[in-house]
Amino acid sequence: MKRIWLILAAFLGLAATSLPAMADIQYTLNQGGSVGPTPFNYGTVNLHQVGTGGSAYITVTVTLSAGEVFLTTGSHSGFTWNLLGSTTPDSVTITSANAGGFTVRPFNGSYGNSPFGDFEYAIENKDTGGNGGIAGPLVFDIKRTGGLLLTDTLFSANADGNFFGSDIGTGCTFSSGKWGCAKTGVVAANTRIPEPQTWLLFFAGLAGLTALVMLQRRRKLARA
């Protein structure tokens, strides 16, 4: 029995020490509206903590699934989001290899009558003529004076419960120097993917429950 408790203690210790090291938060672009089925995995939004203290900032990486592209045939909001008022950024800098295809601007409108509008900040796809789309990923840094931490920063949902929105083409193939897409439209993210530490705590709890059950069974056998 002592061995069981030692194993459990070691597992809980591993979970506890792993929590601070796992800084990433990830959402899935799972709402498609007219662009395709809902729910569906159109891609992911990963939030990564860089640095500590006053130099800390957040790197956002938007990776679309195969066959999905950020639209560039006209003015499209490649990616939109909200931050709580207390976390207004000082700067948003695009750092992806295809940075020339995007520009940052305030976003105070909506996507027509779609439920994916009413966001505060946007990265807009530049109109690149006949190319029609950028496969991504889209990578950008959000910074503010005094530092920006995932632990004290919350991306807030819009009125429809969506944290992020993106105007994309879906079912796209690249041929003769341009993208051809089966559909175009707006997708959004309202689902946060469970973090590794969440799974660690879950399995730690499961291990503890298993140990208690085994202890009770041994006590019953000892009494019999």
PDB file of N, CA and C in Angstrom, residues 27-35 37-45 64 78-80 111 114-117 119 158 160-168 185-192:
ATOM      1  N   TYR A  27      -7.506  27.538 -28.893  1.00  0.00           N
ATOM      2  CA  TYR A  27      -8.913  27.495 -29.271  1.00  0.00           C
ATOM      3  C   TYR A  27      -9.023  26.832 -30.640  1.00  0.00           C
ATOM      4  N   THR A  28     -10.197  26.296 -30.945  1.00  0.00           N
ATOM      5  CA  THR A  28     -10.428  25.747 -32.263  1.00  0.00           C
ATOM      6  C   THR A  28     -11.443  26.601 -33.011  1.00  0.00           C
ATOM      7  N   LEU A  29     -11.165  26.888 -34.276  1.00  0.00           N
ATOM      8  CA  LEU A  29     -12.111  27.606 -35.143  1.00  0.00           C
ATOM      9  C   LEU A  29     -13.165  26.597 -35.591  1.00  0.00           C
ATOM     10  N   ASN A  30     -14.238  26.514 -34.845  1.00  0.00           N
ATOM     11  CA  ASN A  30     -15.190  25.409 -35.036  1.00  0.00           C
ATOM     12  C   ASN A  30     -16.576  25.841 -35.494  1.00  0.00           C
ATOM     13  N   GLN A  31     -16.776  27.145 -35.682  1.00  0.00           N
ATOM     14  CA  GLN A  31     -18.091  27.626 -36.107  1.00  0.00           C
ATOM     15  C   GLN A  31     -18.015  28.094 -37.551  1.00  0.00           C
ATOM     16  N   GLY A  32     -18.831  27.498 -38.430  1.00  0.00           N
ATOM     17  CA  GLY A  32     -18.691  27.787 -39.845  1.00  0.00           C
ATOM     18  C   GLY A  32     -19.772  28.642 -40.467  1.00  0.00           C
ATOM     19  N   GLY A  33     -20.972  28.657 -39.899  1.00  0.00           N
ATOM     20  CA  GLY A  33     -22.033  29.443 -40.512  1.00  0.00           C
ATOM     21  C   GLY A  33     -22.281  29.001 -41.939  1.00  0.00           C
ATOM     22  N   SER A  34     -22.300  29.960 -42.872  1.00  0.00           N
ATOM     23  CA  SER A  34     -22.592  29.657 -44.269  1.00  0.00           C
ATOM     24  C   SER A  34     -21.411  29.057 -45.009  1.00  0.00           C
ATOM     25  N   VAL A  35     -20.212  29.159 -44.433  1.00  0.00           N
ATOM     26  CA  VAL A  35     -19.027  28.679 -45.139  1.00  0.00           C
ATOM     27  C   VAL A  35     -18.941  27.155 -45.138  1.00  0.00           C
ATOM     28  N   PRO A  37     -19.987  23.256 -42.576  1.00  0.00           N
ATOM     29  CA  PRO A  37     -20.670  22.651 -41.430  1.00  0.00           C
ATOM     30  C   PRO A  37     -20.216  23.237 -40.104  1.00  0.00           C
ATOM     31  N   THR A  38     -21.122  23.236 -39.147  1.00  0.00           N
ATOM     32  CA  THR A  38     -20.822  23.659 -37.783  1.00  0.00           C
ATOM     33  C   THR A  38     -21.303  22.568 -36.831  1.00  0.00           C
ATOM     34  N   PRO A  39     -20.505  22.020 -35.939  1.00  0.00           N
ATOM     35  CA  PRO A  39     -19.088  22.375 -35.772  1.00  0.00           C
ATOM     36  C   PRO A  39     -18.194  21.652 -36.767  1.00  0.00           C
ATOM     37  N   PHE A  40     -17.016  22.251 -36.996  1.00  0.00           N
ATOM     38  CA  PHE A  40     -16.034  21.671 -37.907  1.00  0.00           C
ATOM     39  C   PHE A  40     -14.692  22.290 -37.559  1.00  0.00           C
ATOM     40  N   ASN A  41     -13.623  21.560 -37.733  1.00  0.00           N
ATOM     41  CA  ASN A  41     -12.301  22.081 -37.394  1.00  0.00           C
ATOM     42  C   ASN A  41     -11.707  22.828 -38.591  1.00  0.00           C
ATOM     43  N   TYR A  42     -11.899  24.146 -38.603  1.00  0.00           N
ATOM     44  CA  TYR A  42     -11.337  24.984 -39.663  1.00  0.00           C
ATOM     45  C   TYR A  42      -9.905  25.405 -39.354  1.00  0.00           C
ATOM     46  N   GLY A  43      -9.464  25.188 -38.132  1.00  0.00           N
ATOM     47  CA  GLY A  43      -8.112  25.561 -37.750  1.00  0.00           C
ATOM     48  C   GLY A  43      -8.031  25.813 -36.263  1.00  0.00           C
ATOM     49  N   THR A  44      -6.879  26.301 -35.817  1.00  0.00           N
ATOM     50  CA  THR A  44      -6.672  26.550 -34.393  1.00  0.00           C
ATOM     51  C   THR A  44      -6.089  27.941 -34.162  1.00  0.00           C
ATOM     52  N   VAL A  45      -6.311  28.452 -32.956  1.00  0.00           N
ATOM     53  CA  VAL A  45      -5.736  29.718 -32.505  1.00  0.00           C
ATOM     54  C   VAL A  45      -4.930  29.410 -31.255  1.00  0.00           C
ATOM     55  N   LEU A  64      -4.704  27.475 -40.151  1.00  0.00           N
ATOM     56  CA  LEU A  64      -5.895  26.937 -40.789  1.00  0.00           C
ATOM     57  C   LEU A  64      -5.673  25.486 -41.202  1.00  0.00           C
ATOM     58  N   GLY A  78      -8.926  39.160 -41.924  1.00  0.00           N
ATOM     59  CA  GLY A  78      -8.347  37.846 -41.806  1.00  0.00           C
ATOM     60  C   GLY A  78      -8.519  37.262 -40.424  1.00  0.00           C
ATOM     61  N   PHE A  79      -8.482  38.140 -39.401  1.00  0.00           N
ATOM     62  CA  PHE A  79      -8.609  37.651 -38.037  1.00  0.00           C
ATOM     63  C   PHE A  79      -9.068  38.800 -37.149  1.00  0.00           C
ATOM     64  N   THR A  80     -10.069  38.554 -36.310  1.00  0.00           N
ATOM     65  CA  THR A  80     -10.577  39.586 -35.404  1.00  0.00           C
ATOM     66  C   THR A  80     -10.681  39.020 -34.001  1.00  0.00           C
ATOM     67  N   TYR A 111     -19.523  41.569 -39.459  1.00  0.00           N
ATOM     68  CA  TYR A 111     -19.578  40.873 -40.732  1.00  0.00           C
ATOM     69  C   TYR A 111     -21.026  40.841 -41.217  1.00  0.00           C
ATOM     70  N   SER A 114     -23.920  38.332 -40.087  1.00  0.00           N
ATOM     71  CA  SER A 114     -23.413  37.087 -39.521  1.00  0.00           C
ATOM     72  C   SER A 114     -23.189  37.255 -38.022  1.00  0.00           C
ATOM     73  N   PRO A 115     -23.144  36.154 -37.290  1.00  0.00           N
ATOM     74  CA  PRO A 115     -22.936  36.241 -35.839  1.00  0.00           C
ATOM     75  C   PRO A 115     -21.473  36.371 -35.453  1.00  0.00           C
ATOM     76  N   PHE A 116     -20.601  36.635 -36.428  1.00  0.00           N
ATOM     77  CA  PHE A 116     -19.185  36.605 -36.146  1.00  0.00           C
ATOM     78  C   PHE A 116     -18.555  37.990 -36.125  1.00  0.00           C
ATOM     79  N   GLY A 117     -19.347  39.033 -35.945  1.00  0.00           N
ATOM     80  CA  GLY A 117     -18.825  40.385 -35.937  1.00  0.00           C
ATOM     81  C   GLY A 117     -18.707  40.957 -34.536  1.00  0.00           C
ATOM     82  N   PHE A 119     -16.251  42.734 -33.110  1.00  0.00           N
ATOM     83  CA  PHE A 119     -14.962  42.595 -32.460  1.00  0.00           C
ATOM     84  C   PHE A 119     -14.263  43.948 -32.447  1.00  0.00           C
ATOM     85  N   ASN A 158     -17.539  37.930 -27.967  1.00  0.00           N
ATOM     86  CA  ASN A 158     -18.478  38.940 -28.429  1.00  0.00           C
ATOM     87  C   ASN A 158     -19.890  38.561 -27.998  1.00  0.00           C
ATOM     88  N   ASP A 160     -22.128  37.010 -29.362  1.00  0.00           N
ATOM     89  CA  ASP A 160     -22.561  35.681 -29.785  1.00  0.00           C
ATOM     90  C   ASP A 160     -21.726  34.567 -29.172  1.00  0.00           C
ATOM     91  N   GLY A 161     -20.862  34.927 -28.216  1.00  0.00           N
ATOM     92  CA  GLY A 161     -20.074  33.913 -27.537  1.00  0.00           C
ATOM     93  C   GLY A 161     -18.836  33.467 -28.276  1.00  0.00           C
ATOM     94  N   ASN A 162     -18.428  34.214 -29.308  1.00  0.00           N
ATOM     95  CA  ASN A 162     -17.243  33.848 -30.077  1.00  0.00           C
ATOM     96  C   ASN A 162     -16.052  34.697 -29.659  1.00  0.00           C
ATOM     97  N   PHE A 163     -14.896  34.059 -29.502  1.00  0.00           N
ATOM     98  CA  PHE A 163     -13.691  34.759 -29.073  1.00  0.00           C
ATOM     99  C   PHE A 163     -12.897  35.307 -30.255  1.00  0.00           C
ATOM    100  N   PHE A 164     -12.976  34.659 -31.403  1.00  0.00           N
ATOM    101  CA  PHE A 164     -12.222  35.069 -32.578  1.00  0.00           C
ATOM    102  C   PHE A 164     -13.070  34.855 -33.821  1.00  0.00           C
ATOM    103  N   GLY A 165     -12.801  35.638 -34.861  1.00  0.00           N
ATOM    104  CA  GLY A 165     -13.466  35.444 -36.141  1.00  0.00           C
ATOM    105  C   GLY A 165     -12.459  35.562 -37.265  1.00  0.00           C
ATOM    106  N   SER A 166     -12.732  34.897 -38.391  1.00  0.00           N
ATOM    107  CA  SER A 166     -11.815  34.959 -39.517  1.00  0.00           C
ATOM    108  C   SER A 166     -12.576  34.742 -40.819  1.00  0.00           C
ATOM    109  N   ASP A 167     -12.227  35.526 -41.838  1.00  0.00           N
ATOM    110  CA  ASP A 167     -12.874  35.420 -43.142  1.00  0.00           C
ATOM    111  C   ASP A 167     -11.999  34.523 -44.023  1.00  0.00           C
ATOM    112  N   ILE A 168     -12.511  33.367 -44.393  1.00  0.00           N
ATOM    113  CA  ILE A 168     -11.681  32.401 -45.088  1.00  0.00           C
ATOM    114  C   ILE A 168     -12.377  31.820 -46.321  1.00  0.00           C
ATOM    115  N   GLY A 185     -16.483  32.505 -46.623  1.00  0.00           N
ATOM    116  CA  GLY A 185     -17.339  32.978 -45.547  1.00  0.00           C
ATOM    117  C   GLY A 185     -16.551  33.170 -44.276  1.00  0.00           C
ATOM    118  N   VAL A 186     -17.258  33.345 -43.187  1.00  0.00           N
ATOM    119  CA  VAL A 186     -16.642  33.663 -41.907  1.00  0.00           C
ATOM    120  C   VAL A 186     -16.733  32.467 -40.963  1.00  0.00           C
ATOM    121  N   VAL A 187     -15.638  32.195 -40.276  1.00  0.00           N
ATOM    122  CA  VAL A 187     -15.622  31.158 -39.248  1.00  0.00           C
ATOM    123  C   VAL A 187     -15.281  31.817 -37.914  1.00  0.00           C
ATOM    124  N   ALA A 188     -15.561  31.123 -36.828  1.00  0.00           N
ATOM    125  CA  ALA A 188     -15.317  31.697 -35.512  1.00  0.00           C
ATOM    126  C   ALA A 188     -14.908  30.608 -34.533  1.00  0.00           C
ATOM    127  N   ALA A 189     -14.309  31.040 -33.418  1.00  0.00           N
ATOM    128  CA  ALA A 189     -13.872  30.124 -32.370  1.00  0.00           C
ATOM    129  C   ALA A 189     -14.622  30.431 -31.081  1.00  0.00           C
ATOM    130  N   ASN A 190     -15.302  29.442 -30.549  1.00  0.00           N
ATOM    131  CA  ASN A 190     -15.935  29.614 -29.240  1.00  0.00           C
ATOM    132  C   ASN A 190     -15.598  28.471 -28.298  1.00  0.00           C
ATOM    133  N   THR A 191     -14.644  27.627 -28.702  1.00  0.00           N
ATOM    134  CA  THR A 191     -14.292  26.462 -27.893  1.00  0.00           C
ATOM    135  C   THR A 191     -12.811  26.490 -27.551  1.00  0.00           C
ATOM    136  N   ARG A 192     -12.529  26.421 -26.269  1.00  0.00           N
ATOM    137  CA  ARG A 192     -11.143  26.345 -25.806  1.00  0.00           C
ATOM    138  C   ARG A 192     -10.751  24.877 -25.653  1.00  0.00           C
TER     139      ARG A 192
END
